[in-house]
Coordinates of C-alpha atoms and ligand atoms in Angstrom, one line a residue:
M1 CA 0.0 0.0 0.0
T2 CA 1.3 3.5 -0.9
E3 CA 0.3 6.9 0.6
N4 CA 0.4 10.0 -1.6
S5 CA 0.6 13.7 -0.6
T6 CA -2.5 15.9 -0.6
V7 CA -4.3 16.9 -3.7
D8 CA -7.3 19.2 -3.6
V9 CA -10.1 17.1 -5.0
L10 CA -10.7 13.4 -5.6
I11 CA -13.5 12.8 -8.2
S12 CA -14.8 9.3 -8.0
G13 CA -16.4 8.3 -11.4
A14 CA -15.5 9.5 -14.9
G15 CA -18.9 9.7 -16.5
A16 CA -20.3 12.9 -17.8
A17 CA -20.5 14.6 -14.4
G18 CA -17.0 13.6 -13.3
L19 CA -15.5 14.6 -16.6
T20 CA -17.2 18.0 -16.6
L21 CA -16.0 18.7 -13.0
A22 CA -12.4 17.6 -14.0
I23 CA -12.4 20.0 -17.0
E24 CA -13.6 22.8 -14.7
L25 CA -10.9 22.1 -12.1
A26 CA -8.2 21.6 -14.7
R27 CA -8.8 24.9 -16.4
R28 CA -8.5 26.7 -13.1
G29 CA -5.3 24.9 -12.1
V30 CA -6.8 23.1 -9.1
S31 CA -5.0 19.8 -8.3
F32 CA -7.3 16.7 -8.6
R33 CA -7.5 13.0 -9.4
L34 CA -10.3 11.6 -11.5
I35 CA -10.7 7.8 -10.9
E36 CA -13.0 5.4 -12.8
K37 CA -13.5 1.8 -11.7
L38 CA -14.2 0.6 -15.3
N39 CA -11.2 -0.6 -17.2
D40 CA -12.3 1.3 -20.4
P41 CA -14.6 4.1 -21.3
F42 CA -18.3 3.3 -21.1
R43 CA -19.7 2.7 -24.6
G44 CA -23.5 3.1 -24.4
S45 CA -25.6 5.8 -26.1
R46 CA -27.7 6.4 -22.9
G47 CA -28.1 10.2 -22.5
K48 CA -28.3 11.2 -26.2
G49 CA -30.1 14.5 -25.9
I50 CA -28.0 17.6 -25.4
Q51 CA -30.3 20.4 -24.3
P52 CA -29.8 24.0 -25.3
R53 CA -28.5 25.0 -21.9
S54 CA -25.9 22.3 -21.9
Q55 CA -24.9 23.5 -25.4
E56 CA -24.1 26.9 -23.8
V57 CA -22.2 25.2 -21.1
F58 CA -20.2 23.2 -23.7
E59 CA -19.5 26.4 -25.6
D60 CA -17.9 27.7 -22.4
L61 CA -15.9 24.5 -21.9
G62 CA -14.6 24.8 -25.4
I63 CA -16.2 21.5 -26.7
L64 CA -19.5 22.6 -28.3
D65 CA -18.4 22.7 -32.0
R66 CA -16.6 19.3 -31.7
I67 CA -19.8 17.8 -30.2
V68 CA -22.0 19.3 -32.9
A69 CA -19.7 18.0 -35.6
L70 CA -20.0 14.5 -34.2
G71 CA -23.7 14.4 -33.6
G72 CA -26.7 15.9 -35.3
I73 CA -30.2 17.1 -34.7
Y74 CA -33.2 14.9 -33.8
P75 CA -34.9 13.5 -36.9
R76 CA -38.7 13.7 -37.3
Q77 CA -40.6 10.9 -35.6
R78 CA -42.7 8.5 -37.7
E79 CA -45.6 6.9 -35.8
Y80 CA -46.8 3.7 -37.4
R81 CA -50.4 2.7 -37.1
D82 CA -51.6 -1.0 -37.0
D83 CA -52.7 -0.8 -40.7
G84 CA -49.1 0.0 -41.7
N85 CA -49.8 3.7 -42.4
F86 CA -47.9 6.3 -40.5
S87 CA -47.8 10.0 -39.7
E88 CA -44.8 12.2 -39.1
S89 CA -44.2 15.0 -36.7
D90 CA -41.3 16.9 -35.1
A91 CA -39.8 14.9 -32.2
V92 CA -38.6 18.0 -30.5
V93 CA -40.2 21.4 -30.4
G94 CA -38.1 24.5 -30.6
G95 CA -38.4 28.1 -31.8
E96 CA -35.9 30.1 -33.8
P97 CA -32.5 31.0 -32.2
T98 CA -32.6 34.5 -30.8
P99 CA -29.8 37.0 -29.8
A100 CA -30.4 36.1 -26.1
E101 CA -30.7 32.3 -26.7
P102 CA -28.4 31.2 -29.5
Y103 CA -29.1 27.5 -29.2
H104 CA -32.7 26.5 -29.5
L105 CA -32.9 22.8 -30.3
P106 CA -31.7 19.7 -28.4
L107 CA -28.9 17.9 -30.2
M108 CA -28.6 14.2 -30.6
V109 CA -25.2 12.9 -29.5
P110 CA -24.7 9.4 -28.1
Q111 CA -23.3 9.7 -24.6
F112 CA -20.1 7.7 -25.5
L113 CA -19.3 10.4 -28.2
T114 CA -19.9 13.3 -25.8
E115 CA -17.7 11.7 -23.1
G116 CA -15.0 11.0 -25.7
V117 CA -14.9 14.8 -26.5
M118 CA -14.8 15.6 -22.8
R119 CA -11.8 13.3 -22.3
E120 CA -10.1 14.9 -25.3
R121 CA -10.6 18.4 -23.8
L122 CA -9.3 17.1 -20.5
L123 CA -6.2 15.8 -22.2
E124 CA -5.6 19.2 -23.8
L125 CA -5.6 20.6 -20.3
G126 CA -3.0 18.0 -19.2
H127 CA -5.2 15.4 -17.5
R128 CA -6.8 12.1 -18.1
P129 CA -9.1 9.7 -16.1
E130 CA -7.4 6.9 -14.2
F131 CA -9.3 3.8 -15.4
A132 CA -9.4 0.6 -13.3
S133 CA -9.2 2.6 -10.2
E134 CA -12.0 2.2 -7.7
L135 CA -12.9 4.1 -4.5
I136 CA -13.3 1.4 -1.8
G137 CA -13.5 3.5 1.4
F138 CA -13.0 6.9 2.9
E139 CA -13.0 8.8 6.2
Q140 CA -13.3 12.6 6.6
D141 CA -12.1 14.9 9.4
E142 CA -12.0 18.7 9.7
T143 CA -9.2 19.2 7.3
G144 CA -9.8 16.7 4.6
V145 CA -10.7 13.2 3.4
T146 CA -8.5 10.1 3.5
A147 CA -9.6 7.8 0.6
R148 CA -8.7 4.2 -0.2
L149 CA -8.4 3.3 -3.9
K150 CA -8.0 -0.2 -5.4
G151 CA -6.2 -0.4 -8.8
I152 CA -4.4 -2.9 -10.9
S153 CA -1.2 -2.6 -8.8
G154 CA -3.0 -2.9 -5.5
E155 CA -4.4 -0.5 -2.9
E156 CA -3.5 3.1 -2.3
T157 CA -4.4 5.7 0.3
I158 CA -4.7 9.3 -0.6
R159 CA -5.4 12.4 1.3
V160 CA -7.5 15.1 -0.4
R161 CA -9.2 18.3 0.8
W162 CA -12.6 17.3 -0.8
L163 CA -14.1 14.2 -2.3
V164 CA -16.8 14.3 -5.0
G165 CA -19.0 11.3 -5.6
A166 CA -19.7 11.4 -9.4
D167 CA -20.3 7.7 -9.2
G168 CA -23.7 7.2 -10.7
G169 CA -27.1 6.0 -9.5
R170 CA -25.7 3.3 -7.2
S171 CA -23.2 5.7 -5.8
F172 CA -20.8 4.1 -3.4
V173 CA -20.1 7.6 -1.9
R174 CA -23.8 8.2 -1.1
H175 CA -24.2 4.8 0.5
A176 CA -21.0 5.2 2.5
L177 CA -22.3 8.5 3.9
D178 CA -25.7 6.9 4.6
I179 CA -27.5 9.7 2.8
G180 CA -31.1 8.8 2.1
F181 CA -32.3 8.5 -1.5
P182 CA -36.1 8.7 -1.2
G183 CA -38.4 8.5 -4.1
K184 CA -40.3 5.9 -6.0
T185 CA -40.0 3.0 -8.4
L186 CA -42.2 4.0 -11.3
G187 CA -43.4 0.5 -12.2
V188 CA -41.8 0.7 -15.6
R189 CA -39.0 -1.5 -16.9
A190 CA -37.4 -0.9 -20.2
I191 CA -34.7 -1.9 -22.6
V192 CA -32.2 0.3 -24.4
A193 CA -29.9 -1.2 -27.0
D194 CA -27.5 0.2 -29.5
V195 CA -27.6 -2.1 -32.6
I196 CA -26.7 -2.5 -36.2
L197 CA -29.9 -3.4 -38.0
T198 CA -31.4 -3.5 -41.5
G199 CA -34.9 -2.9 -42.7
L200 CA -35.4 0.7 -41.6
D201 CA -34.1 4.0 -43.1
R202 CA -32.1 6.4 -41.1
D203 CA -34.1 9.6 -41.9
V204 CA -36.7 9.3 -39.1
W205 CA -37.2 8.1 -35.5
H206 CA -39.5 5.0 -36.0
R207 CA -42.1 4.6 -33.3
F208 CA -44.4 1.6 -33.2
G209 CA -47.4 0.9 -30.9
D210 CA -47.3 4.3 -29.1
G211 CA -49.7 4.5 -26.2
D212 CA -49.6 0.7 -25.6
M213 CA -47.1 -0.2 -23.0
Q214 CA -47.1 -3.9 -24.1
R215 CA -46.3 -3.1 -27.7
Q216 CA -44.3 0.2 -27.8
V217 CA -41.0 0.2 -29.4
A218 CA -39.0 3.2 -30.7
I219 CA -36.0 2.7 -33.0
C220 CA -33.9 5.8 -33.5
P221 CA -30.9 6.3 -35.8
L222 CA -28.1 7.4 -33.6
A223 CA -26.4 10.5 -35.1
G224 CA -22.7 10.2 -35.7
T225 CA -22.8 6.4 -35.9
D226 CA -24.1 3.5 -38.0
L227 CA -26.1 2.4 -35.0
F228 CA -29.8 2.5 -34.2
Q229 CA -31.0 2.8 -30.6
I230 CA -33.9 0.5 -29.7
Q231 CA -36.0 1.5 -26.7
G232 CA -39.2 0.0 -25.3
P233 CA -41.0 -1.0 -22.1
I234 CA -40.7 -4.7 -21.1
P235 CA -42.5 -6.8 -18.4
L236 CA -41.5 -5.9 -14.8
E237 CA -40.3 -9.4 -14.1
G238 CA -38.4 -12.1 -16.1
E239 CA -35.5 -12.7 -18.3
V240 CA -35.0 -10.6 -21.4
D241 CA -32.9 -11.7 -24.3
L242 CA -30.7 -8.8 -25.4
S243 CA -28.9 -10.7 -28.1
A244 CA -29.2 -9.8 -31.8
A245 CA -31.6 -12.7 -32.3
G246 CA -33.6 -11.8 -29.1
L247 CA -34.0 -8.1 -30.2
T248 CA -34.9 -9.1 -33.7
A249 CA -37.7 -11.3 -32.3
L250 CA -38.9 -8.5 -30.0
V251 CA -39.0 -6.0 -32.8
K252 CA -40.9 -8.5 -35.0
E253 CA -43.4 -9.2 -32.3
R254 CA -44.1 -5.5 -31.7
T255 CA -44.0 -4.1 -35.3
G256 CA -45.5 -7.1 -37.1
R257 CA -42.7 -6.8 -39.6
D258 CA -40.2 -9.5 -40.5
D259 CA -38.0 -7.3 -42.7
I260 CA -36.3 -5.6 -39.7
E261 CA -33.2 -7.6 -38.6
V262 CA -30.8 -6.8 -35.8
H263 CA -27.3 -8.0 -36.8
S264 CA -25.2 -7.0 -33.8
V265 CA -25.5 -5.3 -30.4
S266 CA -22.8 -3.0 -29.2
W267 CA -24.4 -2.2 -25.9
A268 CA -27.7 -3.1 -24.2
S269 CA -29.4 -2.7 -20.8
A270 CA -32.6 -3.6 -19.1
F271 CA -33.5 -1.2 -16.3
H272 CA -36.3 -0.3 -13.9
M273 CA -37.3 3.4 -13.9
N274 CA -36.9 5.3 -10.7
A275 CA -37.4 8.9 -9.6
R276 CA -35.2 9.5 -6.5
L277 CA -33.4 12.5 -5.0
A278 CA -30.6 12.4 -2.4
D279 CA -31.5 14.0 1.0
R280 CA -28.3 15.9 0.9
Y281 CA -25.8 16.9 -1.7
R282 CA -23.0 17.7 0.8
L283 CA -21.8 16.2 4.0
G284 CA -18.8 18.0 5.3
R285 CA -16.0 17.7 2.8
V286 CA -17.9 15.3 0.5
F287 CA -20.3 16.1 -2.3
L288 CA -22.6 14.2 -4.7
V289 CA -23.0 15.2 -8.3
G290 CA -25.0 13.8 -11.2
D291 CA -26.9 10.5 -11.0
A292 CA -25.3 9.9 -7.6
A293 CA -27.6 12.7 -6.4
H294 CA -30.7 12.0 -8.5
T295 CA -32.1 9.3 -10.8
H296 CA -35.1 9.6 -13.0
P297 CA -36.7 8.1 -16.2
P298 CA -34.9 9.0 -19.5
T299 CA -38.1 10.7 -20.8
G300 CA -37.3 14.3 -21.6
G301 CA -33.5 13.7 -21.9
Q302 CA -32.7 15.5 -18.7
G303 CA -30.4 13.1 -16.8
L304 CA -27.0 13.7 -18.5
N305 CA -27.8 17.4 -18.8
T306 CA -28.7 17.9 -15.2
S307 CA -25.5 15.9 -14.2
V308 CA -23.3 18.1 -16.4
Q309 CA -24.8 21.2 -14.9
D310 CA -24.4 20.0 -11.3
A311 CA -20.7 19.6 -12.0
Y312 CA -20.6 23.0 -13.7
N313 CA -22.1 24.6 -10.6
L314 CA -19.8 22.9 -8.2
G315 CA -16.5 23.2 -10.2
W316 CA -15.9 26.9 -9.9
K317 CA -17.0 26.9 -6.2
L318 CA -14.5 24.2 -5.3
A319 CA -11.8 26.1 -7.1
A320 CA -12.7 29.3 -5.2
A321 CA -12.7 27.4 -1.9
A322 CA -9.3 25.9 -2.7
A323 CA -8.1 29.4 -3.1
G324 CA -9.5 30.5 0.2
A325 CA -13.2 31.6 -0.5
P326 CA -15.6 31.2 2.5
D327 CA -17.1 27.8 3.0
A328 CA -20.6 29.2 2.6
L329 CA -20.0 29.3 -1.2
L330 CA -19.7 25.5 -1.1
D331 CA -23.0 25.2 0.8
S332 CA -24.7 27.1 -2.1
Y333 CA -24.1 24.1 -4.4
E334 CA -26.9 22.0 -2.6
E335 CA -29.0 25.1 -2.1
E336 CA -29.0 25.8 -5.8
R337 CA -28.9 22.4 -7.5
R338 CA -31.1 20.2 -5.3
P339 CA -34.4 22.2 -6.1
V340 CA -33.4 22.0 -9.8
A341 CA -33.3 18.2 -9.6
A342 CA -36.5 18.0 -7.6
A343 CA -38.3 20.0 -10.4
M344 CA -36.7 17.8 -13.1
L345 CA -37.9 14.6 -11.4
G346 CA -41.4 15.9 -11.6
L347 CA -41.0 16.8 -15.3
A348 CA -39.4 13.5 -16.3
T349 CA -42.1 11.6 -14.5
N350 CA -44.9 13.6 -16.1
L351 CA -43.4 13.0 -19.5
L352 CA -43.2 9.3 -18.8
D353 CA -47.0 9.4 -18.1
A354 CA -47.5 11.2 -21.4
L355 CA -45.4 8.6 -23.2
K356 CA -47.6 5.8 -21.7
R357 CA -50.5 7.6 -23.3
G358 CA -48.6 8.0 -26.6
E359 CA -48.5 11.8 -26.3
M360 CA -44.8 12.5 -25.8
R361 CA -43.8 15.9 -27.1
R362 CA -40.7 17.7 -25.7
G363 CA -41.1 21.5 -25.6
R364 CA -39.3 24.4 -24.0
E365 CA -39.6 23.0 -20.6
V366 CA -36.9 20.4 -21.3
H367 CA -34.4 22.9 -22.8
Q368 CA -33.2 23.9 -19.3
L369 CA -32.8 27.6 -20.4
D370 CA -35.2 28.7 -17.7
I371 CA -33.3 27.1 -14.8
G372 CA -31.9 29.7 -12.4
Y373 CA -31.1 30.3 -8.8
P374 CA -33.1 33.4 -7.8
S375 CA -33.5 32.2 -4.2
S376 CA -29.8 31.6 -3.8
S377 CA -27.9 33.3 -1.0
F378 CA -25.5 34.4 -3.8
A379 CA -28.2 36.3 -5.8
V380 CA -28.1 39.9 -4.8
E381 CA -30.1 43.0 -6.1
K382 CA -29.7 46.5 -4.9
P383 CA -32.3 47.9 -5.1
E384 CA -34.6 44.9 -5.4
R385 CA -35.9 44.5 -8.9
R386 CA -39.6 44.1 -9.7
G387 CA -39.4 42.2 -13.0
G388 CA -37.3 41.5 -16.0
L389 CA -34.0 39.9 -15.5
L390 CA -33.3 39.0 -11.9
A391 CA -30.2 38.1 -9.9
G392 CA -29.9 34.3 -10.1
D393 CA -31.3 34.1 -13.7
R394 CA -29.3 32.6 -16.5
A395 CA -27.3 35.5 -18.0
P396 CA -28.6 35.9 -21.6
D397 CA -26.3 36.2 -24.6
A398 CA -26.3 39.4 -26.8
P399 CA -24.4 40.3 -30.0
L400 CA -22.2 43.4 -29.4
R401 CA -19.4 45.3 -31.1
G402 CA -16.1 46.0 -29.6
V403 CA -15.0 49.6 -30.0
G404 CA -12.0 48.2 -32.0
G405 CA -14.5 47.4 -34.7
Q406 CA -15.0 43.6 -34.4
T407 CA -18.3 41.9 -33.6
T408 CA -18.4 39.9 -30.5
R409 CA -21.0 38.3 -28.2
L410 CA -21.6 38.4 -24.5
F411 CA -20.9 34.6 -24.3
E412 CA -17.5 35.4 -25.8
L413 CA -16.8 37.8 -23.0
F414 CA -18.0 35.3 -20.4
K415 CA -16.0 32.4 -21.9
G416 CA -13.4 31.1 -19.4
A417 CA -12.9 30.7 -15.7
H418 CA -13.4 34.4 -14.7
W419 CA -16.3 36.5 -13.3
T420 CA -17.6 39.3 -15.6
L421 CA -18.7 42.7 -14.4
L422 CA -20.7 44.7 -17.0
G423 CA -21.5 48.4 -16.5
Y424 CA -24.3 49.8 -18.6
E425 CA -23.8 53.4 -19.6
V426 CA -21.7 53.9 -16.5
E427 CA -19.8 57.1 -15.9
Q428 CA -16.9 55.7 -13.8
A429 CA -15.4 52.5 -12.6
A430 CA -17.2 50.8 -9.7
M431 CA -14.1 49.1 -8.3
P432 CA -10.5 48.5 -8.9
P433 CA -9.5 45.6 -11.1
R434 CA -8.5 42.3 -9.6
P435 CA -7.4 38.8 -10.7
G436 CA -10.3 36.6 -11.8
L437 CA -12.6 39.5 -12.7
H438 CA -13.2 41.0 -16.2
I439 CA -14.8 44.4 -16.3
H440 CA -16.5 45.8 -19.4
R441 CA -18.4 49.0 -19.9
I442 CA -21.2 48.9 -22.4
G443 CA -22.2 52.2 -24.0
R444 CA -21.0 55.4 -25.5
R445 CA -17.8 55.7 -23.6
G446 CA -17.3 51.9 -23.0
D447 CA -15.2 49.3 -24.6
V448 CA -18.2 47.5 -26.1
I449 CA -21.2 48.9 -27.9
D450 CA -24.7 47.6 -27.8
E451 CA -25.3 48.3 -31.4
G452 CA -28.5 46.4 -32.0
G453 CA -29.9 47.1 -28.5
H454 CA -29.9 43.3 -27.7
F455 CA -28.1 43.8 -24.4
H456 CA -30.6 46.4 -23.4
D457 CA -33.5 44.2 -24.4
A458 CA -32.3 41.1 -22.6
Y459 CA -31.0 42.7 -19.4
G460 CA -33.3 45.7 -19.0
L461 CA -30.8 47.8 -17.1
A462 CA -31.0 51.5 -16.3
S463 CA -28.0 53.7 -17.1
G464 CA -25.4 53.4 -14.3
D465 CA -26.4 49.8 -13.4
W466 CA -23.8 47.0 -12.9
V467 CA -24.5 43.3 -13.5
L468 CA -22.1 40.7 -12.2
V469 CA -22.0 37.4 -14.0
R470 CA -20.7 34.3 -12.4
P471 CA -18.2 31.9 -14.0
D472 CA -21.1 29.5 -14.7
G473 CA -23.1 32.1 -16.6
Y474 CA -25.7 33.1 -14.0
V475 CA -26.4 36.6 -12.8
G476 CA -24.8 37.0 -9.4
A477 CA -25.8 40.6 -8.7
I478 CA -27.5 43.5 -10.3
I479 CA -26.5 46.7 -8.6
A480 CA -27.4 50.3 -9.3
S481 CA -24.5 52.8 -9.2
A482 CA -25.7 54.4 -5.9
H483 CA -25.1 51.0 -4.3
A484 CA -21.8 50.1 -5.9
W485 CA -20.3 49.4 -2.5
A486 CA -22.4 46.2 -2.4
L487 CA -20.3 44.8 -5.2
E488 CA -17.2 44.8 -3.1
A489 CA -18.9 42.9 -0.3
Y490 CA -20.3 40.4 -2.8
L491 CA -16.9 39.7 -4.3
A492 CA -15.3 39.2 -0.9
N493 CA -17.8 36.5 -0.2
V494 CA -16.8 34.6 -3.3
G495 CA -13.1 34.9 -2.8
L496 CA -12.4 37.9 -5.0
A497 CA -11.6 40.6 -2.5
A498 CA -9.3 43.3 -3.8
Ligands
FAD501 C1 -30.3 2.8 -19.4 C2 -30.2 4.2 -19.3 C3 -30.7 5.1 -20.3 C4 -30.6 6.5 -20.2 N1 -31.1 7.3 -21.1 C5 -31.0 8.6 -21.0 C6 -31.5 9.5 -22.0 O1 -32.1 9.1 -23.0 N2 -31.3 10.9 -21.8 C7 -30.6 11.4 -20.7 O2 -30.4 12.6 -20.6 N3 -30.1 10.5 -19.8 C8 -30.3 9.2 -19.9 N4 -29.8 8.4 -19.0 C9 -29.2 9.0 -17.8 C10 -27.7 9.4 -18.1 O3 -27.1 8.4 -18.8 C11 -27.1 9.8 -16.8 O4 -27.9 10.8 -16.2 C12 -25.7 10.2 -16.9 O5 -24.9 9.1 -17.3 C13 -25.2 10.6 -15.5 O6 -23.9 10.9 -15.5 P1 -23.0 10.6 -14.2 O7 -21.6 11.0 -14.6 O8 -23.6 11.3 -13.1 O9 -23.1 9.1 -13.9 P2 -22.6 7.8 -14.8 O10 -22.6 8.1 -16.2 O11 -23.4 6.7 -14.2 O12 -21.1 7.7 -14.4 C14 -20.7 7.2 -13.1 C15 -19.3 6.5 -13.2 O13 -18.8 6.3 -11.9 C16 -18.1 5.0 -12.0 N5 -18.0 4.5 -10.6 C17 -19.0 4.0 -9.8 N6 -18.6 3.6 -8.6 C18 -17.2 3.9 -8.6 C19 -16.2 3.7 -7.6 N7 -16.5 3.2 -6.4 N8 -15.0 4.1 -7.9 C20 -14.7 4.7 -9.2 N9 -15.6 4.8 -10.1 C21 -16.9 4.5 -9.9 C22 -19.0 4.2 -12.9 O14 -18.3 3.1 -13.4 C23 -19.4 5.2 -13.9 O15 -18.5 5.2 -15.0 C24 -29.9 7.0 -19.1 C25 -29.4 6.2 -18.1 C26 -29.5 4.8 -18.2 C27 -28.9 3.9 -17.1

């Protein structure tokens, strides 16, 4: 057994949540280890819907374009009736992109491709997951966590300041902490299988037997691959044959067609749907993110997205705490993210009921653009605002022009690990500059010009107002010039004192 010196953070689990957290820490120079008990990367399609809010997060992480290049948009869905006729409709509902919301449609990207891009980004930043390394025990005290890992070459004990359980629905970390995971089993068991098949074209998402839980089967061409994903409910009990022959038989039985043949299966799973939420997201120096903190039915494509955004919320806070920010900032992770998961569990469960009735349509409510933290202790307004954009809301995008002449966007100004302070038509600086804070003045004497009025439309600020945008793209504070002193107090609480 070996014992290593202290690193800041141990992340247990290199799925979508663990990888996102690792990227967030890596780009802030925080020391960490990312361990994964599997010997190789997971290769299932599972969470294949990337919602518009996650696309914004991926833009900030520097991986959006690579992910779009690998995946695609959702095809239309074709619903077959028993007489063999069919009707087609949009599988996802979205409006046009707007200056404030540049991404408007969910993307389809199999989870193994998304995670591959994340690993590539992590490698660019000088890190990689440690495969075949399992967390098997830990103890925490006031100054840190001592964790035991089991790997190919034996056991190892490491000392870290914080441990994050990004270890999925059966989370070892959650069990070890004895954190309750109340909720319900939804009485639905389903299969999901990534297969090579013939007999169906790749232009549409084929849906058979909608509204009938005994006979439903959906067969979706997986963007960026030669695979189709088969999904369908199965009886609650009993063996299920997930071989190519077994799936061919299941498809034949449900579609009445013998021209659809499954030739090979690259990944398949049979699972019971649950909706569960951890009682706590933090216990001392240990945190839960992603499926470790919440599990839910796949309807609505929320799981991976919520998991990524958990990690995106926690990453910058851990980095700030490692640099000396007050501990209350870490408490705000649970305060902000647990209510989001609670709402998402209700949404996914309602969509499952709609699917049972054959009425599944995914609209704006699944895009996650309206998620915000207005009740957070870190959402401050001086004076209190009566409407429009509020502290805690997602900070909208807006096209702008730099006074140097080039076009830019607010999201370009936000991109990176820093906070952003925007002054609208301000006369003078609100505060001295400092590391980790970018200050821009928008308006006639500023460095950026709101040429099309899009910033004004989205933010609704009065002349002289300041808006402080967090590293994760949410509004931290909206402060009128007469209250500019409040900005200094706010920044001290997040570790950015002058
Ligand atoms: C069958 C199925 C279908 C799904 N379909 C969808 C969908 O259509 N849309 C959607 O959005 N979401 C879907 N999801 C959910 C989505 O896949 C998850 O929300 C997402 O994977 C969560 O990411 P995560 O990183 O939190 O957890 P995971 O992806 O589960 O990753 C956790 C990782 O931790 C590792 N680990 C566990 N214990 C240890 C340990 N002790 N030490 C080290 N490593 C450990 C595991 O090996 C795993 O790699 C589906 C999930 C399942 C199971």
